Coordinates of C-alpha atoms and ligand atoms in Angstrom, one line a residue:
Chain A
M610 CA 112.3 127.8 -24.4
T611 CA 112.4 125.4 -27.3
N612 CA 115.9 124.2 -26.5
P613 CA 115.8 120.5 -25.7
R614 CA 118.6 121.0 -23.2
Q615 CA 120.1 124.1 -21.6
N616 CA 123.4 125.3 -23.1
T617 CA 126.4 125.2 -20.9
Q618 CA 128.3 128.3 -20.0
Q619 CA 131.1 127.1 -22.3
E620 CA 128.7 126.9 -25.3
M621 CA 127.2 130.3 -24.3
S622 CA 130.6 131.9 -24.0
A623 CA 131.6 130.6 -27.4
E624 CA 128.5 132.2 -28.9
I625 CA 129.3 135.5 -27.2
Q626 CA 132.9 135.4 -28.3
A627 CA 131.9 134.7 -31.9
I628 CA 129.7 137.7 -32.1
A629 CA 132.3 139.9 -30.3
S630 CA 135.1 138.9 -32.7
G631 CA 132.8 139.5 -35.7
Y632 CA 132.1 143.0 -34.4
R633 CA 135.8 143.7 -33.8
D634 CA 136.5 142.6 -37.4
S635 CA 133.7 144.8 -38.7
V636 CA 135.0 147.9 -36.9
A637 CA 138.6 147.1 -38.1
A638 CA 137.2 147.1 -41.6
G639 CA 135.6 150.5 -41.1
G640 CA 132.2 149.4 -39.9
A641 CA 130.1 151.4 -37.5
V642 CA 130.9 151.6 -33.8
L643 CA 127.8 150.4 -32.0
T644 CA 127.2 152.3 -28.8
Q645 CA 123.8 150.8 -27.9
P646 CA 122.9 147.1 -27.3
S647 CA 122.0 144.9 -30.3
L648 CA 118.3 144.3 -30.3
D649 CA 118.9 141.0 -32.1
Y650 CA 121.3 139.2 -29.7
A651 CA 120.6 135.5 -29.6
P652 CA 122.8 134.6 -26.6
Y653 CA 120.1 136.4 -24.6
R654 CA 117.5 133.8 -25.3
S655 CA 114.5 135.8 -24.4
S656 CA 115.4 138.4 -27.1
I657 CA 115.0 135.9 -29.9
L658 CA 111.2 136.4 -30.3
R659 CA 111.2 139.9 -28.8
H660 CA 113.4 142.0 -31.2
P661 CA 112.1 143.8 -34.2
T662 CA 113.3 142.3 -37.5
K663 CA 112.7 145.5 -39.4
N664 CA 115.2 148.4 -39.0
L665 CA 114.2 151.2 -36.7
H666 CA 112.5 153.9 -38.8
H667 CA 114.2 157.3 -38.7
A668 CA 111.8 160.0 -37.5
D669 CA 112.3 163.6 -36.7
P670 CA 110.9 164.1 -33.3
E671 CA 107.8 166.4 -33.2
T672 CA 106.1 168.6 -30.7
I673 CA 105.3 166.3 -27.7
E674 CA 108.5 164.2 -28.3
L675 CA 110.6 167.3 -27.8
F676 CA 109.4 167.8 -24.3
S677 CA 109.4 165.6 -21.2
P678 CA 107.0 164.9 -18.5
A679 CA 107.6 166.9 -15.3
F680 CA 108.3 165.5 -11.9
G681 CA 108.8 167.3 -8.7
H682 CA 108.6 167.1 -5.0
Q683 CA 104.9 166.2 -5.1
D684 CA 106.1 163.0 -6.8
V685 CA 109.2 162.0 -4.8
S686 CA 110.2 162.4 -1.1
P687 CA 113.9 163.1 -0.5
L688 CA 113.8 160.1 1.9
E689 CA 113.2 157.8 -1.1
A690 CA 116.9 158.2 -2.1
D691 CA 118.0 156.2 0.9
L692 CA 117.1 152.5 0.4
T693 CA 118.5 151.6 3.9
I694 CA 116.0 153.5 6.0
V695 CA 112.8 151.9 4.6
H696 CA 112.3 149.4 7.4
H697 CA 113.0 149.4 11.2
G698 CA 116.4 147.8 11.0
E699 CA 119.5 148.1 8.9
P700 CA 119.7 145.9 5.9
Q701 CA 122.4 143.2 5.6
G702 CA 125.3 143.9 3.3
E703 CA 127.9 146.5 2.4
R704 CA 126.4 150.0 2.7
I705 CA 127.3 152.1 -0.4
K706 CA 126.6 155.5 -1.8
V707 CA 126.0 155.8 -5.6
A708 CA 126.2 159.3 -6.9
G709 CA 126.8 161.1 -10.1
K710 CA 125.2 163.4 -12.7
V711 CA 122.7 163.0 -15.5
L712 CA 123.8 164.9 -18.6
D713 CA 122.4 165.2 -22.1
G714 CA 124.5 164.4 -25.1
D715 CA 125.7 168.0 -25.2
G716 CA 127.0 167.9 -21.7
R717 CA 124.2 169.9 -20.2
P718 CA 122.9 168.9 -16.8
V719 CA 119.5 167.2 -16.8
A720 CA 117.9 169.1 -13.9
G721 CA 114.7 168.3 -11.9
Q722 CA 114.2 165.0 -13.6
L723 CA 113.1 161.6 -12.2
V724 CA 115.6 158.8 -11.5
E725 CA 114.3 155.4 -10.4
I726 CA 116.4 152.4 -9.2
W727 CA 115.7 148.9 -8.2
Q728 CA 118.0 146.1 -7.2
A729 CA 118.5 142.7 -5.5
N730 CA 119.6 142.5 -1.9
A731 CA 123.1 141.6 -0.7
A732 CA 122.3 137.9 -1.2
G733 CA 121.2 138.4 -4.8
R734 CA 117.5 138.1 -4.1
Y735 CA 114.7 140.5 -5.4
I736 CA 111.5 141.2 -3.5
H737 CA 109.6 139.9 -6.5
K738 CA 107.3 136.9 -6.5
R739 CA 108.9 135.5 -9.6
D740 CA 112.4 135.5 -8.0
Q741 CA 112.6 131.9 -6.7
H742 CA 116.4 132.0 -6.1
P743 CA 116.9 130.2 -2.8
A744 CA 118.8 133.1 -1.2
P745 CA 117.5 134.9 1.9
I746 CA 115.0 137.7 1.7
D747 CA 116.2 140.6 3.9
P748 CA 113.2 141.9 5.9
N749 CA 115.0 145.3 6.1
F750 CA 115.6 145.7 2.4
T751 CA 113.1 146.3 -0.4
G752 CA 115.5 147.6 -3.0
V753 CA 113.5 150.4 -4.7
G754 CA 114.6 154.1 -4.7
R755 CA 113.8 157.3 -6.4
C756 CA 115.1 160.8 -6.6
I757 CA 114.8 164.1 -8.5
T758 CA 118.0 165.4 -10.0
G759 CA 119.4 168.7 -8.7
S760 CA 120.0 171.8 -10.8
D761 CA 123.4 170.5 -11.8
G762 CA 121.9 167.1 -12.8
S763 CA 123.2 165.4 -9.7
Y764 CA 121.7 162.4 -8.0
A765 CA 122.8 160.3 -5.0
F766 CA 121.4 157.1 -3.5
T767 CA 122.4 155.3 -0.3
T768 CA 121.8 151.6 -0.6
I769 CA 123.6 148.3 -0.1
K770 CA 125.8 146.5 -2.7
P771 CA 123.6 144.0 -4.5
G772 CA 124.6 140.4 -4.9
A773 CA 125.0 138.5 -8.1
Y774 CA 122.1 136.2 -8.9
P775 CA 121.4 133.1 -11.0
W776 CA 119.0 133.1 -13.9
K777 CA 117.8 130.5 -16.4
N778 CA 119.2 131.7 -19.7
H779 CA 121.6 128.8 -19.8
L780 CA 123.1 126.3 -17.3
N781 CA 124.9 128.1 -14.5
A782 CA 124.0 131.6 -15.7
W783 CA 124.7 134.3 -13.2
R784 CA 124.1 138.1 -13.6
P785 CA 126.9 140.4 -12.5
A786 CA 125.9 142.6 -9.6
H787 CA 123.9 145.5 -10.9
I788 CA 121.4 148.3 -10.1
H789 CA 118.6 148.9 -12.6
F790 CA 118.3 152.6 -13.5
S791 CA 115.4 154.4 -15.1
L792 CA 116.0 157.9 -16.4
F793 CA 114.1 160.7 -18.0
G794 CA 115.8 163.5 -20.0
N795 CA 114.6 166.9 -21.0
E796 CA 112.9 165.4 -24.0
F797 CA 110.9 162.2 -24.4
T798 CA 113.4 161.0 -27.0
Q799 CA 116.0 160.7 -24.2
R800 CA 114.1 158.2 -22.1
I801 CA 116.2 155.2 -21.1
I802 CA 116.3 152.2 -18.8
T803 CA 119.7 150.7 -18.2
Q804 CA 121.8 148.9 -15.5
M805 CA 124.8 150.1 -13.5
Y806 CA 127.6 147.6 -12.8
F807 CA 130.5 147.5 -10.3
P808 CA 134.1 147.6 -11.4
G809 CA 136.1 144.4 -11.9
D810 CA 133.2 142.0 -11.9
Q811 CA 134.5 138.5 -13.0
L812 CA 131.0 137.7 -14.5
F813 CA 131.2 140.4 -17.2
P814 CA 132.5 138.2 -20.0
L815 CA 130.0 135.5 -19.2
D816 CA 126.8 137.6 -19.1
P817 CA 124.7 137.8 -22.3
I818 CA 122.8 140.8 -21.1
Y819 CA 125.9 142.9 -20.5
Q820 CA 127.5 141.5 -23.7
S821 CA 124.5 142.4 -25.8
I822 CA 126.4 145.7 -25.9
V823 CA 129.0 144.4 -28.3
D824 CA 131.4 147.4 -28.0
Q825 CA 133.8 147.4 -25.1
D826 CA 133.9 151.2 -24.7
A827 CA 130.1 151.3 -24.7
R828 CA 129.9 148.5 -22.1
D829 CA 132.4 150.4 -19.9
R830 CA 130.0 153.3 -19.8
L831 CA 127.7 151.2 -17.5
V832 CA 130.4 150.5 -15.0
A833 CA 130.6 152.8 -11.9
T834 CA 134.0 154.0 -10.6
Y835 CA 135.0 153.4 -7.0
N836 CA 135.6 156.9 -5.6
H837 CA 137.1 157.3 -2.1
D838 CA 135.9 160.9 -2.0
L839 CA 132.4 159.6 -1.9
T840 CA 133.3 157.1 0.8
S841 CA 132.2 158.2 4.3
P842 CA 134.4 157.3 7.3
E843 CA 133.0 154.3 9.2
W844 CA 129.8 154.4 7.2
S845 CA 129.7 153.6 3.5
L846 CA 131.8 153.0 0.4
G847 CA 131.3 155.4 -2.5
Y848 CA 130.8 154.8 -6.2
N849 CA 130.5 157.4 -9.0
W850 CA 128.4 156.9 -12.1
D851 CA 127.6 159.7 -14.5
I852 CA 125.0 159.0 -17.1
V853 CA 124.9 160.6 -20.5
L854 CA 121.6 160.6 -22.4
T855 CA 121.1 161.2 -26.1
G856 CA 121.5 164.6 -27.6
S857 CA 118.9 167.3 -27.5
K858 CA 116.8 167.9 -30.6
R859 CA 115.0 170.9 -29.3
T860 CA 116.1 174.5 -29.7
W861 CA 116.8 175.6 -26.1
T862 CA 116.0 179.0 -24.6
E863 CA 118.8 180.7 -22.8
N864 CA 117.2 180.0 -19.4
E865 CA 116.9 176.3 -20.1
A866 CA 120.5 176.1 -21.3
L867 CA 121.6 177.7 -18.0
G868 CA 119.7 175.0 -16.1
E869 CA 117.3 177.5 -14.4
D870 CA 114.2 175.8 -15.6
G871 CA 114.5 172.3 -14.2
E872 CA 110.9 171.4 -13.7
H873 CA 109.1 173.5 -16.4
H874 CA 109.2 173.5 -20.1
E875 CA 107.3 176.6 -21.2
Chain B
M1211 CA 129.3 172.3 -27.0
S1212 CA 131.1 168.9 -26.9
K1213 CA 129.2 165.9 -28.0
L1214 CA 129.2 163.1 -25.5
T1215 CA 128.4 159.5 -26.3
P1216 CA 125.2 158.3 -24.6
A1217 CA 125.2 155.4 -22.2
P1218 CA 123.7 152.2 -23.6
G1219 CA 120.3 151.0 -22.6
Q1220 CA 119.7 147.6 -21.1
T1221 CA 116.7 145.4 -20.7
V1222 CA 114.2 146.3 -18.0
G1223 CA 114.6 142.6 -16.9
P1224 CA 112.0 140.4 -15.3
F1225 CA 111.8 142.0 -11.8
F1226 CA 110.6 145.5 -12.4
G1227 CA 107.1 144.6 -11.2
Y1228 CA 107.7 145.7 -7.6
A1229 CA 109.6 148.8 -8.6
L1230 CA 108.2 150.7 -11.6
P1231 CA 104.4 150.3 -11.2
F1232 CA 102.7 152.7 -8.7
A1233 CA 99.1 153.5 -7.7
K1234 CA 97.0 154.9 -10.7
D1235 CA 100.1 154.8 -12.9
N1236 CA 97.9 154.1 -15.9
E1237 CA 95.2 156.8 -15.0
L1238 CA 96.1 160.0 -16.8
A1239 CA 92.4 160.7 -16.4
T1240 CA 90.1 159.4 -13.7
P1241 CA 88.0 156.5 -15.2
G1242 CA 84.5 157.7 -15.9
S1243 CA 85.4 161.4 -15.8
A1244 CA 84.3 163.7 -18.6
G1245 CA 86.3 163.2 -21.8
S1246 CA 88.1 160.1 -20.4
I1247 CA 88.7 157.2 -22.8
R1248 CA 90.3 153.8 -22.6
L1249 CA 93.5 153.2 -24.6
H1250 CA 94.2 149.5 -24.6
G1251 CA 95.8 146.7 -26.5
T1252 CA 98.0 143.6 -26.4
V1253 CA 101.8 143.4 -26.6
A1254 CA 102.8 140.3 -28.6
D1255 CA 106.1 138.6 -29.6
G1256 CA 107.3 137.1 -32.8
A1257 CA 105.2 134.0 -32.3
G1258 CA 102.1 136.1 -31.8
D1259 CA 102.1 135.1 -28.1
P1260 CA 101.2 137.8 -25.6
I1261 CA 104.1 139.3 -23.5
P1262 CA 103.2 139.3 -19.8
D1263 CA 106.3 141.2 -18.7
A1264 CA 106.3 144.4 -20.8
I1265 CA 105.7 147.9 -19.6
L1266 CA 104.5 150.8 -21.7
E1267 CA 104.8 154.5 -21.1
I1268 CA 102.7 157.2 -22.9
W1269 CA 103.3 160.9 -23.1
Q1270 CA 100.8 163.1 -24.9
P1271 CA 99.3 166.6 -25.2
A1272 CA 96.1 167.6 -23.4
A1273 CA 92.7 167.5 -25.2
D1274 CA 93.3 171.1 -26.4
G1275 CA 96.7 170.3 -27.8
T1276 CA 98.6 171.9 -25.0
I1277 CA 101.9 170.3 -23.9
V1278 CA 101.6 170.4 -20.1
A1279 CA 104.4 170.8 -17.6
E1280 CA 102.5 169.6 -14.5
T1281 CA 104.2 167.5 -11.9
G1282 CA 102.2 164.9 -10.0
S1283 CA 102.2 161.8 -12.2
L1284 CA 103.5 159.6 -9.4
V1285 CA 101.1 160.9 -6.8
R1286 CA 98.0 161.8 -8.8
D1287 CA 95.5 164.2 -7.3
G1288 CA 92.7 163.0 -9.7
Y1289 CA 92.3 166.4 -11.3
T1290 CA 95.6 167.5 -12.8
F1291 CA 96.4 166.3 -16.3
T1292 CA 100.1 165.5 -16.4
G1293 CA 100.2 163.9 -19.9
W1294 CA 102.3 160.9 -18.8
G1295 CA 101.5 157.4 -17.6
R1296 CA 102.8 153.9 -17.2
A1297 CA 101.1 150.5 -17.7
S1298 CA 102.4 147.0 -17.2
T1299 CA 101.0 144.1 -19.2
G1300 CA 99.4 141.4 -17.2
A1301 CA 99.3 137.6 -17.7
T1302 CA 97.4 138.0 -21.0
G1303 CA 99.8 140.6 -22.4
R1304 CA 97.2 143.4 -22.2
Y1305 CA 97.8 146.9 -21.2
T1306 CA 95.2 149.6 -20.4
F1307 CA 95.4 153.4 -19.9
T1308 CA 92.6 155.8 -19.0
T1309 CA 93.4 159.1 -20.7
V1310 CA 91.9 161.8 -23.0
N1311 CA 92.2 162.2 -26.8
P1312 CA 95.3 164.2 -27.4
G1313 CA 94.6 167.5 -29.3
A1314 CA 96.5 168.7 -32.3
T1315 CA 99.5 170.7 -31.2
R1316 CA 99.0 172.9 -34.3
R1317 CA 96.1 173.3 -36.6
G1318 CA 96.0 170.5 -39.1
V1319 CA 98.7 168.2 -37.6
A1320 CA 97.7 164.6 -36.8
P1321 CA 97.4 164.1 -33.0
F1322 CA 99.4 161.2 -31.6
I1323 CA 100.4 159.7 -28.3
A1324 CA 104.1 159.1 -27.9
V1325 CA 104.9 155.6 -26.6
V1326 CA 108.0 153.9 -25.3
V1327 CA 108.0 150.1 -24.8
F1328 CA 110.2 148.1 -22.4
A1329 CA 110.1 144.3 -21.8
R1330 CA 112.1 141.4 -20.5
G1331 CA 114.0 140.1 -23.5
L1332 CA 114.0 143.5 -25.2
T1333 CA 117.6 144.7 -24.9
N1334 CA 116.7 148.4 -25.3
R1335 CA 113.6 150.6 -25.1
L1336 CA 111.6 151.1 -28.3
F1337 CA 109.9 154.4 -29.3
T1338 CA 106.8 154.5 -31.3
R1339 CA 103.6 156.5 -31.8
A1340 CA 99.8 155.8 -31.6
Y1341 CA 98.0 158.1 -33.9
L1342 CA 94.3 159.0 -33.5
P1343 CA 92.4 157.5 -36.5
D1344 CA 89.8 160.3 -36.9
D1345 CA 91.3 163.0 -39.2
D1346 CA 92.1 161.5 -42.6
D1347 CA 93.5 164.7 -44.0
A1348 CA 95.9 165.2 -41.1
L1349 CA 97.0 161.6 -41.2
A1350 CA 97.6 161.9 -45.0
A1351 CA 99.8 165.0 -44.4
D1352 CA 101.8 163.5 -41.6
P1353 CA 105.5 163.2 -42.6
L1354 CA 106.3 160.0 -40.7
L1355 CA 103.2 158.2 -41.9
A1356 CA 103.8 159.4 -45.5
S1357 CA 107.3 157.9 -45.3
L1358 CA 105.9 154.4 -44.6
P1359 CA 104.5 151.7 -46.9
G1360 CA 100.7 151.2 -46.3
D1361 CA 100.9 147.9 -44.4
R1362 CA 103.5 149.3 -42.0
R1363 CA 101.7 152.7 -41.6
S1364 CA 98.6 151.0 -40.2
T1365 CA 100.6 149.7 -37.2
L1366 CA 100.8 153.3 -35.9
I1367 CA 97.2 154.2 -36.2
A1368 CA 94.8 153.2 -33.3
T1369 CA 91.3 151.9 -33.9
R1370 CA 88.3 153.9 -32.6
E1371 CA 86.0 151.7 -30.6
P1372 CA 82.2 152.1 -30.3
D1373 CA 82.5 153.4 -26.8
G1374 CA 84.9 156.1 -27.9
G1375 CA 88.0 154.3 -26.7
L1376 CA 91.2 153.4 -28.7
R1377 CA 92.5 150.0 -29.4
W1378 CA 96.2 149.8 -30.3
D1379 CA 98.3 146.7 -30.3
V1380 CA 102.1 146.3 -30.2
R1381 CA 103.8 143.6 -32.1
L1382 CA 107.5 143.4 -31.4
Q1383 CA 108.3 141.0 -34.2
G1384 CA 106.7 139.2 -37.2
D1385 CA 103.4 139.8 -39.0
G1386 CA 102.2 143.3 -38.5
E1387 CA 105.4 144.2 -36.7
T1388 CA 105.0 147.7 -35.2
V1389 CA 107.1 150.5 -36.7
F1390 CA 109.6 151.5 -34.0
L1391 CA 111.4 154.8 -34.3
D1392 CA 115.0 156.0 -34.3
F1393 CA 115.4 159.6 -33.4
D1394 CA 119.2 159.6 -33.3
G1395 CA 120.4 157.7 -36.4
G1396 CA 123.0 155.1 -37.2
A1397 CA 125.0 153.7 -34.4
L1398 CA 122.5 154.8 -31.7
A1399 CA 119.8 152.7 -33.2
G1400 CA 120.6 149.3 -31.9
G1401 CA 123.3 148.2 -34.3
R1402 CA 121.5 148.7 -37.5
D1403 CA 122.1 151.0 -40.4
V1404 CA 118.8 152.8 -40.6
S1405 CA 119.5 154.8 -43.8
G1406 CA 118.0 152.2 -46.2
E1407 CA 114.8 151.6 -44.3
R1408 CA 112.4 152.7 -47.0
A1409 CA 113.4 149.9 -49.3
Ligands
FE2_661 FE1 118.4 142.6 -12.2

């Protein structure tokens, strides 16, 4: 970066707070509620040269954009939904189940679609050559999973709770624990990559990536809920996270609307 | 039906490289097979520097204009055209796909490849299009291209190379900034009012 010195967390938090209070004032004055992250969010330093300066251009989705690529059981084995069975031994950490539904903006289940996740291990370390954080690699944990949603849009992963990890955005910057989620909808326009967080994380107010979503209600949509019904006795703790994609732009056939046509579009 | 508010996106971050790529992810067609072409280019930032940690996905019709619904993109059999692929940029910010020229989905419409861009430092995914450069009449009639000023319009049209391949660069910011698309409007578009974009 061009900064002669790294900002402290205190300086970073002041930047985050200034933007947050400006946004609250704007909403109070009748301004738009922003439900997506700001592309131009300077506290996340890497975004400074990587955000478009021109407004996104409104387009009506056409033909190919109104459909989505198809994924199925040739693509993904059911075993890929369990991140704890990839190696010979059990990974270190707190075993968890993360389960929920993928829905479109009209509340319809997104059936037969691909969900991909990746995450750090319990110590906050990724199996990635660029992760130099001096925390232990777990030989029994890779941290990559996939599944295909059920006819009701449901997905479920068994994994371990990821640790927080440091990064170099500013001095003493730490990411709240999170799982990266990549999701496909029924239409290409619904494609999204996001991150799921855990309730009550003390790092939320300090993190420029989480705070790039300036609206509190919108940020809350990325936080899973602890759910004891998803917890298994003497085995794992359960978290629920339902994911809503953008609304459908295609005119649906009756069969599609009933969710009977999860993997095909014609 | 009730309208639900969609979840916000987040950056793909720096560590997707061991998770999202897969074998032949960028081979919608087998290199060297009949009708296969290379689609390639550079992803650059606001300083014009290449972005080594971006990832692009493309989704397109088959050569005859059909929108396919074939599974098997993640475990390719080398024969089935699935229409979808994924390519990471390398150290030089370059991406490469092997694919086929998409056909027109209806007579007279301009064929294009739908593209979504993710990168470290990019807080949300960006949608765009790479149009084939070959049919001037179809390009002139395209509603999206017609709504753009000339210098911006050109960012969405690929260049045909002597070997039949396509060159198409992505510029996230600055000179020649690629046109990125909003399909939802207003508050869903990353915090900007998009209504006045034509000005
Ligand atoms: Fe991460």
